[in-house]
mmCIF file of N, CA and C in Angstrom:
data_model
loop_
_atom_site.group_PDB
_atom_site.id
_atom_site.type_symbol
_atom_site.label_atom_id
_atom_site.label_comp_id
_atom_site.label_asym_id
_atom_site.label_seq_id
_atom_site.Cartn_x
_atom_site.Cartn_y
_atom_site.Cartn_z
ATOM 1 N N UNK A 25 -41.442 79.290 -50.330
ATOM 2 C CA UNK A 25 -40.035 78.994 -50.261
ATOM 3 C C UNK A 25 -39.574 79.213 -48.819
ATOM 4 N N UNK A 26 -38.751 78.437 -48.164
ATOM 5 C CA UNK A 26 -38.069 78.728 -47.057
ATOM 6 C C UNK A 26 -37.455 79.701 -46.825
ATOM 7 N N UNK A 27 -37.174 79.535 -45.745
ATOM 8 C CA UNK A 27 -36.023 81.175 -45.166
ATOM 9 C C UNK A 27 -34.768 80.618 -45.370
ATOM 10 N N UNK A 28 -33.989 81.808 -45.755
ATOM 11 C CA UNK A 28 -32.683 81.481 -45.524
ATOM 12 C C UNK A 28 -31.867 82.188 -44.703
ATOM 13 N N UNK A 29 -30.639 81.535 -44.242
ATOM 14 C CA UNK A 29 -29.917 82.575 -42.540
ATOM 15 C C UNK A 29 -30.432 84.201 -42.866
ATOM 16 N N UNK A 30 -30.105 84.424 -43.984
ATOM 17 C CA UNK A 30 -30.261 85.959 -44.279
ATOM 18 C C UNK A 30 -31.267 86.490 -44.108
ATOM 19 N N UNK A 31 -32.817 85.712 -44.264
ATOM 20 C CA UNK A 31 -34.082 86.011 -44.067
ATOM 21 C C UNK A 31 -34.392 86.526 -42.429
ATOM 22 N N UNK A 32 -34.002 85.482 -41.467
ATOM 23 C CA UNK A 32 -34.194 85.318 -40.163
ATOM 24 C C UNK A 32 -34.283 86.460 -39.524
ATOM 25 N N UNK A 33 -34.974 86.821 -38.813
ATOM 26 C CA UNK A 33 -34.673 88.501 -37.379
ATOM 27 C C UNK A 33 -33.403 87.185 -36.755
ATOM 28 N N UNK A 34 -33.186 88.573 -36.041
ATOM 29 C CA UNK A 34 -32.276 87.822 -34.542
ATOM 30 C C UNK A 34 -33.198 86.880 -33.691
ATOM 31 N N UNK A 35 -34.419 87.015 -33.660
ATOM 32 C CA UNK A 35 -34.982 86.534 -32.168
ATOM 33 C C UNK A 35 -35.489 84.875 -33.304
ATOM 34 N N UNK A 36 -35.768 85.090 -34.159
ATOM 35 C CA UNK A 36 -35.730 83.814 -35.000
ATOM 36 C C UNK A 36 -34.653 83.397 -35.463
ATOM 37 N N UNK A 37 -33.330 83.277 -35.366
ATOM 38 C CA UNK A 37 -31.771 82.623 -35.093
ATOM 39 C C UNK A 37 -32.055 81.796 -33.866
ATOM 40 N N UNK A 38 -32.288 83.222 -33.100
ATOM 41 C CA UNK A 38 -32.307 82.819 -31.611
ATOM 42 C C UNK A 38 -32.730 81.346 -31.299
ATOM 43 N N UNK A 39 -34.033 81.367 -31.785
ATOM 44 C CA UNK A 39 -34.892 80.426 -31.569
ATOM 45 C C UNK A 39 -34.445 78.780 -32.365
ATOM 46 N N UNK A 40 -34.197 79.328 -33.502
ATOM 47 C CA UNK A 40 -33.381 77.822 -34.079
ATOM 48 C C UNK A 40 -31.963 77.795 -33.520
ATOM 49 N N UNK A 41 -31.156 78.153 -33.004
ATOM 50 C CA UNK A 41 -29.893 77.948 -32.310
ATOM 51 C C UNK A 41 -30.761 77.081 -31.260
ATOM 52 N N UNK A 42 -31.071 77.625 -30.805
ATOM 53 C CA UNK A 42 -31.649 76.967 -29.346
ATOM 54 C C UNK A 42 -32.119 75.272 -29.351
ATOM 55 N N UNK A 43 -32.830 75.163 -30.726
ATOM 56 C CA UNK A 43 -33.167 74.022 -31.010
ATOM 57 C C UNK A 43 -32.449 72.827 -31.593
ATOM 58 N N UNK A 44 -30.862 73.519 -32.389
ATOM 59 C CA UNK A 44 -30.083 72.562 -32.521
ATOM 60 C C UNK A 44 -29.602 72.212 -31.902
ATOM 61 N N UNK A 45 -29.385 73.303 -30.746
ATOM 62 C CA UNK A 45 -28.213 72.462 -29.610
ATOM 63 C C UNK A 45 -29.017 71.296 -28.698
ATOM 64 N N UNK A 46 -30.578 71.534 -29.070
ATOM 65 C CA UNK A 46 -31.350 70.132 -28.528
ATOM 66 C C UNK A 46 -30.839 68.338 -29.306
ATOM 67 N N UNK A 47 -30.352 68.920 -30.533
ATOM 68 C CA UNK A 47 -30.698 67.707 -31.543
ATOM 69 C C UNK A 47 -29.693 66.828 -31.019
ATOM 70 N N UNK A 48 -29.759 65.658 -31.219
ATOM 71 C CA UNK A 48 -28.850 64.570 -30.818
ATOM 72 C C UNK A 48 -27.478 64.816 -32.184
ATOM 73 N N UNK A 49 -26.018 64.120 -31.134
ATOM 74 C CA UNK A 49 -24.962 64.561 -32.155
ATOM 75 C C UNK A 49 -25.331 63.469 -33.484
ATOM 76 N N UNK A 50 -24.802 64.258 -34.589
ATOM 77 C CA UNK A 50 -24.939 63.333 -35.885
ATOM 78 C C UNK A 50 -23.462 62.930 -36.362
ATOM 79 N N UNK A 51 -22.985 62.205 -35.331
ATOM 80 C CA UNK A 51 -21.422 61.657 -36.052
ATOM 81 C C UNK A 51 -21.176 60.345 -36.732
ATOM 82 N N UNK A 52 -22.593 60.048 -37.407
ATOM 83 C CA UNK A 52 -22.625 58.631 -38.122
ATOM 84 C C UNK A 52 -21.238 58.971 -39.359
ATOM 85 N N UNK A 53 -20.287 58.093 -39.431
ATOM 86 C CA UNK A 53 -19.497 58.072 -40.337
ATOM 87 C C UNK A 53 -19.950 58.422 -42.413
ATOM 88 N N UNK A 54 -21.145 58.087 -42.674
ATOM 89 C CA UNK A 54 -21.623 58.605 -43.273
ATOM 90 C C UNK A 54 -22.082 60.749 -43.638
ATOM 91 N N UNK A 55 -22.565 60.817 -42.299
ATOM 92 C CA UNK A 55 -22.599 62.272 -42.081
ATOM 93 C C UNK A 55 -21.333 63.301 -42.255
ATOM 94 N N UNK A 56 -20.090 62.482 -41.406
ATOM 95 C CA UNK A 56 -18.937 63.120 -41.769
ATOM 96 C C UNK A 56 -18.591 63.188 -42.457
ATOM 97 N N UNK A 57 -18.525 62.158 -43.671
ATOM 98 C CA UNK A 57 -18.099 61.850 -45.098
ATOM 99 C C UNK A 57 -18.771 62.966 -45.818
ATOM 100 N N UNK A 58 -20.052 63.279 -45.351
ATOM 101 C CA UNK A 58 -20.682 64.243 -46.141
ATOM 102 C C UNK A 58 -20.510 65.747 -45.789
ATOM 103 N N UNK A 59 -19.732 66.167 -44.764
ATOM 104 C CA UNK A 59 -19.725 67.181 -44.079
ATOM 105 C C UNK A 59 -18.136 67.535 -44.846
ATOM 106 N N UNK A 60 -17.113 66.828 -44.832
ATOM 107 C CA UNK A 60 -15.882 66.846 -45.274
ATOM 108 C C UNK A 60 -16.196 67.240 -47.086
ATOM 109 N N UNK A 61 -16.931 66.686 -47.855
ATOM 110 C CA UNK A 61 -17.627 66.935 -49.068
ATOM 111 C C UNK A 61 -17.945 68.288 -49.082
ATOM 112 N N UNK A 62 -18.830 68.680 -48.603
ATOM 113 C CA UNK A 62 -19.407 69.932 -48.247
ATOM 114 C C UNK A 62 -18.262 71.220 -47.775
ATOM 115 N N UNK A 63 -17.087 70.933 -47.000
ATOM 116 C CA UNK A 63 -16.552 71.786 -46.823
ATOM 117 C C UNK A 63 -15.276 72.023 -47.999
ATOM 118 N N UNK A 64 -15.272 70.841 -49.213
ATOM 119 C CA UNK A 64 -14.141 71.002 -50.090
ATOM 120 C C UNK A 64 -15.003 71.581 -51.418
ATOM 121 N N UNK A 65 -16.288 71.571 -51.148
ATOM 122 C CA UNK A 65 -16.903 72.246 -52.377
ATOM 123 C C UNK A 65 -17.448 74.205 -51.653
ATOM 124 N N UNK A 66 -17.074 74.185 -50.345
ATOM 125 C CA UNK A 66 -17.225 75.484 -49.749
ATOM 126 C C UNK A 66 -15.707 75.881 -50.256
ATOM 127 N N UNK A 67 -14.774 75.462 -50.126
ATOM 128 C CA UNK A 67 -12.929 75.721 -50.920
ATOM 129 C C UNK A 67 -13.322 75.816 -52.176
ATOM 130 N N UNK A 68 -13.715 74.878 -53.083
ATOM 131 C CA UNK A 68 -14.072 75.466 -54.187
ATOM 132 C C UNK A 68 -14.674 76.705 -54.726
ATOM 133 N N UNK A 69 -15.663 76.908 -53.975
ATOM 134 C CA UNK A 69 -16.726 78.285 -54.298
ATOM 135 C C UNK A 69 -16.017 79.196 -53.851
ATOM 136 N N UNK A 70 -14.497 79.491 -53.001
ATOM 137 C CA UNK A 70 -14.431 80.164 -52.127
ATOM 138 C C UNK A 70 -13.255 80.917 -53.635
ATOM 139 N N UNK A 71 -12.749 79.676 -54.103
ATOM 140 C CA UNK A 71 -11.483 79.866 -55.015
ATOM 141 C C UNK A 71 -12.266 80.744 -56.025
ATOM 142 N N UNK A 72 -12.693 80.026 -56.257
ATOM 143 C CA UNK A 72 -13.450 80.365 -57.609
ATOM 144 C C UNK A 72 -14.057 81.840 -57.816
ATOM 145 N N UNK A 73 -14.736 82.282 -56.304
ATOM 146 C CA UNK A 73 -15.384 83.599 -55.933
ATOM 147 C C UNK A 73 -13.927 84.696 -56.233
ATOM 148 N N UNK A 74 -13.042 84.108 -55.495
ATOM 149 C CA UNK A 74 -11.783 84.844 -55.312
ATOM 150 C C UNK A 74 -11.175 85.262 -57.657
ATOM 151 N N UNK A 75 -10.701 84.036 -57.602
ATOM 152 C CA UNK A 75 -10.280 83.974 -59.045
ATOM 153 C C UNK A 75 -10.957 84.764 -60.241
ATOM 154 N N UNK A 76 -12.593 84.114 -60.394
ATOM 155 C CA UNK A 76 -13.365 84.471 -61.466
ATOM 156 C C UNK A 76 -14.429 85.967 -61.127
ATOM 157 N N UNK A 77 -14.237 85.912 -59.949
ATOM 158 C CA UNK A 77 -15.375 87.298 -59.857
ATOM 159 C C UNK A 77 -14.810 88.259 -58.335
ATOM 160 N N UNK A 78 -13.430 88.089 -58.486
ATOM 161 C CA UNK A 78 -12.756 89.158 -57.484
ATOM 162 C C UNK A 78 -12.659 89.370 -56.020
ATOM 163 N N UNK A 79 -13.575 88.743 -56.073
ATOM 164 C CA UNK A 79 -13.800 88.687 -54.026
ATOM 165 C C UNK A 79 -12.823 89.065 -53.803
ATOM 166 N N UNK A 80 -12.802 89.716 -52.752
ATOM 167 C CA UNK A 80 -12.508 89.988 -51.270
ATOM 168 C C UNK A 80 -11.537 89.139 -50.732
ATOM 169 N N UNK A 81 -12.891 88.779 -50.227
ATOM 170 C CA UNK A 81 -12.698 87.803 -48.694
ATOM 171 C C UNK A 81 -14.092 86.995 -48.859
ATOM 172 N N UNK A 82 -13.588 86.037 -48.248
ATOM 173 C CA UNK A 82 -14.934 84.770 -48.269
ATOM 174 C C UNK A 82 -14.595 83.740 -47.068
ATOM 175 N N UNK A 83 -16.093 83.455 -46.441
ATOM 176 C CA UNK A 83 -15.673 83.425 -45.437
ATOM 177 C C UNK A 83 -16.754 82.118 -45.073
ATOM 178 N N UNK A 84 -16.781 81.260 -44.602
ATOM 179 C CA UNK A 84 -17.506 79.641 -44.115
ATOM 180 C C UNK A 84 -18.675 80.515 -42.959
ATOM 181 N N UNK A 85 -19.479 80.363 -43.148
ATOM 182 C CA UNK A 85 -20.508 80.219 -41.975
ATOM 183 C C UNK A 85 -21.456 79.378 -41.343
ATOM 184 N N UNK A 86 -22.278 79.574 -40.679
ATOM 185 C CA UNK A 86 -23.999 78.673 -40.372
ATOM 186 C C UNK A 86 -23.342 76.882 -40.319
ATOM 187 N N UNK A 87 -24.134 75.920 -40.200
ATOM 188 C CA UNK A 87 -23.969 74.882 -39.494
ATOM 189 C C UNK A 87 -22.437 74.128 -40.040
ATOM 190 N N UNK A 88 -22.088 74.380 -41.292
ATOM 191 C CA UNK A 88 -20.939 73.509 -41.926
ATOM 192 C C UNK A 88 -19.921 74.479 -41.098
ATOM 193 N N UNK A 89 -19.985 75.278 -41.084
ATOM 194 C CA UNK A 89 -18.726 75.686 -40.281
ATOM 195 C C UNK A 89 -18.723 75.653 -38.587
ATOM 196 N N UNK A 90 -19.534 75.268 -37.981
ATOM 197 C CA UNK A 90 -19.892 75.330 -36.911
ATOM 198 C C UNK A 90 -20.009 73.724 -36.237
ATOM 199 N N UNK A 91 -20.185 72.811 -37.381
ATOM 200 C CA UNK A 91 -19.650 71.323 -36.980
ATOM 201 C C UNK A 91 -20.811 70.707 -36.338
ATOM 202 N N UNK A 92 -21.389 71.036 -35.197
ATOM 203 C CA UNK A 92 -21.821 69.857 -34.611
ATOM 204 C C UNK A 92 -23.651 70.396 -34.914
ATOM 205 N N UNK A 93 -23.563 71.554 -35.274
ATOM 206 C CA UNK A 93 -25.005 71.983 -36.156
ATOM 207 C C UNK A 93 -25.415 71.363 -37.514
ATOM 208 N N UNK A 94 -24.653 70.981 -37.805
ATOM 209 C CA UNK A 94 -24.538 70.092 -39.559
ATOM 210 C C UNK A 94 -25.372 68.871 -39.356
ATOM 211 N N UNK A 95 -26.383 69.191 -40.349
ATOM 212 C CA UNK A 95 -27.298 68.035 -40.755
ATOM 213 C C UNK A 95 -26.826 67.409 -42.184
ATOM 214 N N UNK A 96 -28.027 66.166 -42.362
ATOM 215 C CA UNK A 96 -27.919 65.787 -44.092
ATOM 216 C C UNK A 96 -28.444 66.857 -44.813
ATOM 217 N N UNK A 97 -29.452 67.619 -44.482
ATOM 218 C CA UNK A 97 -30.066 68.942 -45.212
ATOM 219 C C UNK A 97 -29.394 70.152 -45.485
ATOM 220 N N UNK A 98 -28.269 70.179 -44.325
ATOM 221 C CA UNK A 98 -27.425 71.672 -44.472
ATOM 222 C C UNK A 98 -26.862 71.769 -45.462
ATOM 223 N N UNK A 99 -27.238 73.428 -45.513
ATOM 224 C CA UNK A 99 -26.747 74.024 -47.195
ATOM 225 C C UNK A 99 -25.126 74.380 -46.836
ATOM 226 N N UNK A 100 -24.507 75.085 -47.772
ATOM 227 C CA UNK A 100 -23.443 75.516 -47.485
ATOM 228 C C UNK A 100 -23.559 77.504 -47.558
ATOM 229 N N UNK A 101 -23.545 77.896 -46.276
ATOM 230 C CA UNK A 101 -23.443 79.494 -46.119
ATOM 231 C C UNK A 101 -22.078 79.786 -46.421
ATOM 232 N N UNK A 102 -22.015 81.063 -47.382
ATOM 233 C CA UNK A 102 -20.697 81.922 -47.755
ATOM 234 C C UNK A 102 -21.089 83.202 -47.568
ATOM 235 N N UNK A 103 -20.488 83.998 -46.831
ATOM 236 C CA UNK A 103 -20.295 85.348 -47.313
ATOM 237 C C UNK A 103 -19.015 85.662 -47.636
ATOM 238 N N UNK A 104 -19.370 87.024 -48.554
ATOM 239 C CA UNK A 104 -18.359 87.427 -49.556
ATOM 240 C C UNK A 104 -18.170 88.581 -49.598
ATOM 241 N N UNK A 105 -17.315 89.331 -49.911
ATOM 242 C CA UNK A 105 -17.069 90.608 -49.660
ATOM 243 C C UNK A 105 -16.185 90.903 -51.175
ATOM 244 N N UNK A 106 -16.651 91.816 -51.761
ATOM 245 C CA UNK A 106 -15.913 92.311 -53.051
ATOM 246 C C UNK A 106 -16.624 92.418 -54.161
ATOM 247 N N UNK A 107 -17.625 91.382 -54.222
ATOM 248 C CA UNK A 107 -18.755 90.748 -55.860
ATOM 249 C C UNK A 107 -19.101 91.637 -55.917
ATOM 250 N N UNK A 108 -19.341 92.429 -57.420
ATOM 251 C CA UNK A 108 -19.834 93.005 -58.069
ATOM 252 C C UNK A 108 -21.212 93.063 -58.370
ATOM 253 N N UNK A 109 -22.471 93.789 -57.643
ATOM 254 C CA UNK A 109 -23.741 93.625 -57.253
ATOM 255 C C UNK A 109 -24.640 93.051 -58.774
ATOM 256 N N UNK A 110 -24.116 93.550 -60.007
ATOM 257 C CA UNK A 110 -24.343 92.982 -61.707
ATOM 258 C C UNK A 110 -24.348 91.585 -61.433
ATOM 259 N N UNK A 111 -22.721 90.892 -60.764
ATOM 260 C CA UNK A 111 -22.670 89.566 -61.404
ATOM 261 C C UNK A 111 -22.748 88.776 -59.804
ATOM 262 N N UNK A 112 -24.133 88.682 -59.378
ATOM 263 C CA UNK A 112 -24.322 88.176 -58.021
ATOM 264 C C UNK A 112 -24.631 86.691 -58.639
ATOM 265 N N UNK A 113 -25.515 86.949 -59.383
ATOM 266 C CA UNK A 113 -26.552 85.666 -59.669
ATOM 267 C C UNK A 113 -25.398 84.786 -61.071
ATOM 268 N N UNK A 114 -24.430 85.221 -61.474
ATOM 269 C CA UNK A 114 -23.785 84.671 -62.335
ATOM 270 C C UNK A 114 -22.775 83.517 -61.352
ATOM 271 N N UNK A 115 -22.557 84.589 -60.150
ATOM 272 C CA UNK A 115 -21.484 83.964 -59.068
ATOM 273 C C UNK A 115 -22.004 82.786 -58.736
ATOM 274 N N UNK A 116 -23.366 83.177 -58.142
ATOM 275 C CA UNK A 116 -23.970 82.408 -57.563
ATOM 276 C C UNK A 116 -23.955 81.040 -58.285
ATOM 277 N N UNK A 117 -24.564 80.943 -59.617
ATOM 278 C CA UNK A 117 -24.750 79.883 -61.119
ATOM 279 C C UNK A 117 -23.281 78.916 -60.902
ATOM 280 N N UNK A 118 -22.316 79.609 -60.900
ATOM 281 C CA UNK A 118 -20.779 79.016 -60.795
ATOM 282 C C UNK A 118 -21.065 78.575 -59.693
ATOM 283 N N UNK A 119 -20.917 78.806 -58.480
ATOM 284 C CA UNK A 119 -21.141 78.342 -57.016
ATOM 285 C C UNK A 119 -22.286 76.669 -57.353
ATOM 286 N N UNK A 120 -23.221 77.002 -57.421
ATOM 287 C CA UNK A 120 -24.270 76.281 -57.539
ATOM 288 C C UNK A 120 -23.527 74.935 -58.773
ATOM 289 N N UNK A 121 -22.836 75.209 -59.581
ATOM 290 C CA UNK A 121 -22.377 74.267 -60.563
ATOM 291 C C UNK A 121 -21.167 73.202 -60.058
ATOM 292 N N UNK A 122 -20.955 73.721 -58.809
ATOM 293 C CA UNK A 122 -19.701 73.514 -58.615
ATOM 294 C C UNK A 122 -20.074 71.776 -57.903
ATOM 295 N N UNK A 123 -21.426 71.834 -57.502
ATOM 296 C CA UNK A 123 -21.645 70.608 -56.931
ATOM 297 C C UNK A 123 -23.706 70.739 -57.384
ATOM 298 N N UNK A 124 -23.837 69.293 -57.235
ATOM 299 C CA UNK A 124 -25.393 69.340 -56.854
ATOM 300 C C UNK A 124 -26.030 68.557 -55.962
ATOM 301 N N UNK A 125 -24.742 68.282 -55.279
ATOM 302 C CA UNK A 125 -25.092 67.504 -53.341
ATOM 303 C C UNK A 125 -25.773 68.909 -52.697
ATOM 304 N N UNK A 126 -25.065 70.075 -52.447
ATOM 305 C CA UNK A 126 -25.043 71.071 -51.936
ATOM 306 C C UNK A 126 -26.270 72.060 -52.202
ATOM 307 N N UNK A 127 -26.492 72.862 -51.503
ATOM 308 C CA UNK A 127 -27.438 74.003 -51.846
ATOM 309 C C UNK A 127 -26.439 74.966 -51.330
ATOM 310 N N UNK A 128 -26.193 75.962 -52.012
ATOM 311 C CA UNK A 128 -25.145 77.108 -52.395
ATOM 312 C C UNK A 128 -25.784 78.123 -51.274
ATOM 313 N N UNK A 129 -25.697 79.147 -49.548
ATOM 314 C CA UNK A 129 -26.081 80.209 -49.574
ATOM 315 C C UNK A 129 -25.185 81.388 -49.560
ATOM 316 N N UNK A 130 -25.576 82.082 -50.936
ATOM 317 C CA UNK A 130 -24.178 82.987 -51.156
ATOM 318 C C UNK A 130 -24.850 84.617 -50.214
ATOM 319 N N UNK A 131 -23.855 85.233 -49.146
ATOM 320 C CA UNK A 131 -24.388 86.551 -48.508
ATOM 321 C C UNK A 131 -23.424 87.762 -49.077
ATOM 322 N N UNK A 132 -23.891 88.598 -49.758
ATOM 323 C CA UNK A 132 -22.687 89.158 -49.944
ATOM 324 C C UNK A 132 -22.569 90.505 -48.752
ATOM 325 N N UNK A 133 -21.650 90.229 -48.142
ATOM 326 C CA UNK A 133 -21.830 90.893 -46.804
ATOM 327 C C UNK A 133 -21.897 92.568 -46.651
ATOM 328 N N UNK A 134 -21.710 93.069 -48.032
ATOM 329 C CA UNK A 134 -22.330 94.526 -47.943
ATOM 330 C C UNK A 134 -23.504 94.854 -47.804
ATOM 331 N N UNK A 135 -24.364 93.989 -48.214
ATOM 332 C CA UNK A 135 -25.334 94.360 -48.298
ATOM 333 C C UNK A 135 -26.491 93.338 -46.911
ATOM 334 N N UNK A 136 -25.723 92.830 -46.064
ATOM 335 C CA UNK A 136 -26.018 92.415 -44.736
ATOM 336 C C UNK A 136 -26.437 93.032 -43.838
ATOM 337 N N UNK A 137 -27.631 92.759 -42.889
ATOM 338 C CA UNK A 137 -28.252 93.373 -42.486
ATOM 339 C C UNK A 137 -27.134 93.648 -40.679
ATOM 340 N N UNK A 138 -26.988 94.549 -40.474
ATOM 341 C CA UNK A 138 -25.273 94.862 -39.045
ATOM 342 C C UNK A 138 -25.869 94.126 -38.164
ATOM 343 N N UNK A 139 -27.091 93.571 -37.877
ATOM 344 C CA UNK A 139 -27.087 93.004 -36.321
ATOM 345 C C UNK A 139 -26.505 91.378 -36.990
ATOM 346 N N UNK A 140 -27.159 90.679 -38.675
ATOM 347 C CA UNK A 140 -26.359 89.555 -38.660
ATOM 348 C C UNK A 140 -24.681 89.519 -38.747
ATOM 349 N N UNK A 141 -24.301 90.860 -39.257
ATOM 350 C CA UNK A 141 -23.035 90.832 -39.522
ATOM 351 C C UNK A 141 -22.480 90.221 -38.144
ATOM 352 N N UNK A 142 -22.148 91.086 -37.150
ATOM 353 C CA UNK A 142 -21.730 90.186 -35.826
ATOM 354 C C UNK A 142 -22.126 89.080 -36.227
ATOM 355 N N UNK A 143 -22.777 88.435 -35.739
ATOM 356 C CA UNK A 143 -23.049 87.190 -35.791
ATOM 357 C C UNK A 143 -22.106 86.128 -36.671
ATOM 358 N N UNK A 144 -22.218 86.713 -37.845
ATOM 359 C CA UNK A 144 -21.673 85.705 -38.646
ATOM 360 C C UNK A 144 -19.979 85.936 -38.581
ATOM 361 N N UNK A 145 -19.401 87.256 -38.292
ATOM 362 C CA UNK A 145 -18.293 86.838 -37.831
ATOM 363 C C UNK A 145 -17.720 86.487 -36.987
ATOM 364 N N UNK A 146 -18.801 86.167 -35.858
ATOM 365 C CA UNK A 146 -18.425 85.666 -34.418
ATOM 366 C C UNK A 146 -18.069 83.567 -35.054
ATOM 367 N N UNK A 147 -18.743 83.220 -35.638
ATOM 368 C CA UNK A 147 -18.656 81.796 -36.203
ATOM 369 C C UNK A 147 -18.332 81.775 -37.575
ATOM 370 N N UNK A 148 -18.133 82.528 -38.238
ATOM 371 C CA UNK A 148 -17.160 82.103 -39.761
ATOM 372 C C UNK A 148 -15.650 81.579 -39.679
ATOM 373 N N UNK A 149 -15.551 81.197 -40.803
ATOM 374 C CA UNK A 149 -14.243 80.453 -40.815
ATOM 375 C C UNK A 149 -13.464 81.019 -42.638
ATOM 376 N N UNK A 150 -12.673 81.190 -42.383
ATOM 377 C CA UNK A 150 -11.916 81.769 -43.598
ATOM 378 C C UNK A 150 -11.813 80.704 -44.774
ATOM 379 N N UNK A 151 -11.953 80.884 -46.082
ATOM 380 C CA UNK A 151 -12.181 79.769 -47.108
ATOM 381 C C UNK A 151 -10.908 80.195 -48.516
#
């Protein structure tokens, strides 16, 4: 199985940052269409986190929130602050239902490792 942002050290971020900002821009009108998709089903998960399982705070991260990193492959990163460590994988199930364009990555940021924390609130976006 792949890595996900959460998997990564820093010096392996490092290394894929470095490589997107190589990639050519992807502003085919198609891509955007799909990026705009992606960020109303990140509002959804965000409501829903908030409403049905208490959150916090929830917060947009990794390439959809960051815009010009967004591929056709990019998942949608959330961290969350509040979920109840019992009903992670229930959240998650709702999240994941909410679309099946998307691949759901839910972080719940307590349990985040402090060197990604920076990170991800240096580029999150409030949901």
């Amino acid at each position: 199985m792949a890595k996900t942002a959460a998997d990564l050290t820093a010096e392996e971020m490092q290394a894929y940052r470095a490589g997107l900002a190589r990639k050519p821009a992807w502003d085919t009108p198609d891509l955007l269409a799909r990026r705009c998709r992606a960020l109303q089903v990140a509002k959804r998960v965000a409501d829903s986190l908030k409403e049905q399982f208490g959150a916090r705070q929830v917060l947009l991260f990794g390439s959809l929130a960051h815009g010009h990193w967004y591929t056709r492959n990019s998942d949608i990163d959330i961290a969350v602050w509040g979920l109840e460590p019992s009903r992670f994988f229930e959240a998650l199930g709702v999240a994941e239902a909410l679309s099946s364009d998307f691949d759901i990555d839910l972080l719940p940021m307590e349990d985040c490792k402090p060197e990604w924390r920076d990170v991800i609130l240096g580029e999150a976006q409030p949901l």
